[in-house]
Amino acid sequence: GSLPMAEFTTLAKNTPADVLILDVRNPDEAQQGMIKGAVLIPDEELSARIAELPNGKRIVTHCLTGIRAEMAYHKLKEAGYNAAFLNNEIEVAKDGSFKITPR
């Protein structure tokens, strides 16, 4: 389920129609900036809000460090979603640009 940094970068910069970038950070973290087109559902709300996500898309999760992204990935897989996650640290700027740091 873990995506290489380069693949995540490609998907996040030019998200195909069949992919959804899911930001599972807390709202206060997301206020600092979000990837353009990403959907914010904090990990602790995901189980209750999972029906908001489209079933026919690949869902790619990310958070600040990769830990919540992996937890969200497991919840999505259990619910039958095609999911993947970024297992790296990521900083997102106000303009939607981002910097990924290897773990």
Coordinates of C-alpha atoms in Angstrom, one line a residue:
G1 CA 0.0 0.0 0.0
S2 CA 2.9 2.4 0.4
L3 CA 3.6 4.6 -2.6
P4 CA 7.0 5.7 -3.6
M5 CA 7.6 9.5 -3.2
A6 CA 8.0 10.0 -7.0
E7 CA 4.6 8.3 -7.7
F8 CA 2.8 10.3 -5.0
T9 CA 4.3 13.5 -6.4
T10 CA 3.1 12.7 -9.9
L11 CA -0.4 11.9 -8.7
A12 CA -0.6 14.9 -6.4
K13 CA 0.6 17.4 -9.0
N14 CA -1.6 16.2 -11.8
T15 CA -4.3 14.1 -10.2
P16 CA -6.0 11.7 -12.7
A17 CA -9.8 11.5 -12.8
D18 CA -9.7 8.0 -11.3
V19 CA -7.6 9.1 -8.2
L20 CA -8.6 11.0 -5.1
I21 CA -5.9 12.5 -2.8
L22 CA -7.2 12.1 0.8
D23 CA -5.7 14.4 3.4
V24 CA -6.1 12.7 6.8
R25 CA -4.5 15.5 8.9
N26 CA -6.3 17.5 11.5
P27 CA -8.1 20.7 10.4
D28 CA -5.6 22.9 12.1
E29 CA -2.8 21.2 10.2
A30 CA -4.7 21.5 6.9
Q31 CA -5.2 25.3 7.5
Q32 CA -1.4 25.7 6.8
G33 CA -2.1 24.5 3.2
M34 CA -3.6 21.6 1.2
I35 CA -2.7 19.9 -2.0
K36 CA -4.9 21.3 -4.8
G37 CA -8.0 19.1 -5.2
A38 CA -7.4 17.0 -2.1
V39 CA -10.3 16.1 0.2
L40 CA -9.8 16.6 4.0
I41 CA -11.2 13.9 6.3
P42 CA -9.2 13.6 9.5
D43 CA -8.2 10.0 10.3
E44 CA -10.3 10.0 13.5
E45 CA -13.4 10.9 11.5
L46 CA -12.8 8.5 8.6
S47 CA -14.8 5.5 9.9
A48 CA -17.9 7.7 10.4
R49 CA -17.4 9.6 7.0
I50 CA -16.1 6.8 4.8
A51 CA -19.4 6.8 2.7
E52 CA -18.4 10.3 1.5
L53 CA -15.6 8.7 -0.6
P54 CA -16.2 7.5 -4.1
N55 CA -15.9 3.7 -4.6
G56 CA -14.6 3.7 -8.1
K57 CA -11.5 5.7 -7.5
R58 CA -8.0 4.9 -6.1
I59 CA -7.8 6.7 -2.8
V60 CA -4.3 7.9 -1.9
T61 CA -3.9 9.1 1.7
H62 CA -1.3 11.4 3.3
C63 CA -0.7 13.1 6.6
L64 CA 2.2 14.9 8.2
T65 CA 4.4 11.9 9.0
G66 CA 2.8 8.9 7.2
I67 CA 1.4 7.2 10.4
R68 CA -2.2 8.4 10.2
A69 CA -2.0 7.9 6.4
E70 CA -1.2 4.2 7.0
M71 CA -4.0 3.9 9.6
A72 CA -6.5 5.4 7.1
Y73 CA -5.2 3.1 4.4
H74 CA -6.0 0.0 6.5
K75 CA -9.5 1.4 7.2
L76 CA -10.1 2.0 3.5
K77 CA -8.8 -1.5 2.5
E78 CA -11.1 -3.1 5.1
A79 CA -14.0 -1.2 3.6
G80 CA -13.2 -2.5 0.1
Y81 CA -11.5 0.6 -1.3
N82 CA -8.6 0.6 -3.7
A83 CA -6.2 2.6 -1.5
A84 CA -2.5 3.5 -1.1
F85 CA -0.6 5.8 1.3
L86 CA 2.4 8.1 1.4
N87 CA 4.8 6.7 4.1
N88 CA 6.9 9.8 4.3
E89 CA 6.8 13.2 5.9
I90 CA 5.1 15.9 3.9
E91 CA 4.9 19.7 4.3
V92 CA 2.1 21.4 2.4
A93 CA 2.3 25.2 1.8
K94 CA -0.6 27.7 1.5
D95 CA -0.3 27.6 -2.3
G96 CA -0.7 23.8 -2.4
S97 CA 2.9 23.1 -3.2
F98 CA 4.5 20.4 -1.1
K99 CA 7.9 19.0 0.1
I100 CA 8.3 15.3 0.9
T101 CA 11.1 14.2 3.2
P102 CA 12.1 10.5 3.2
R103 CA 11.6 8.7 6.5

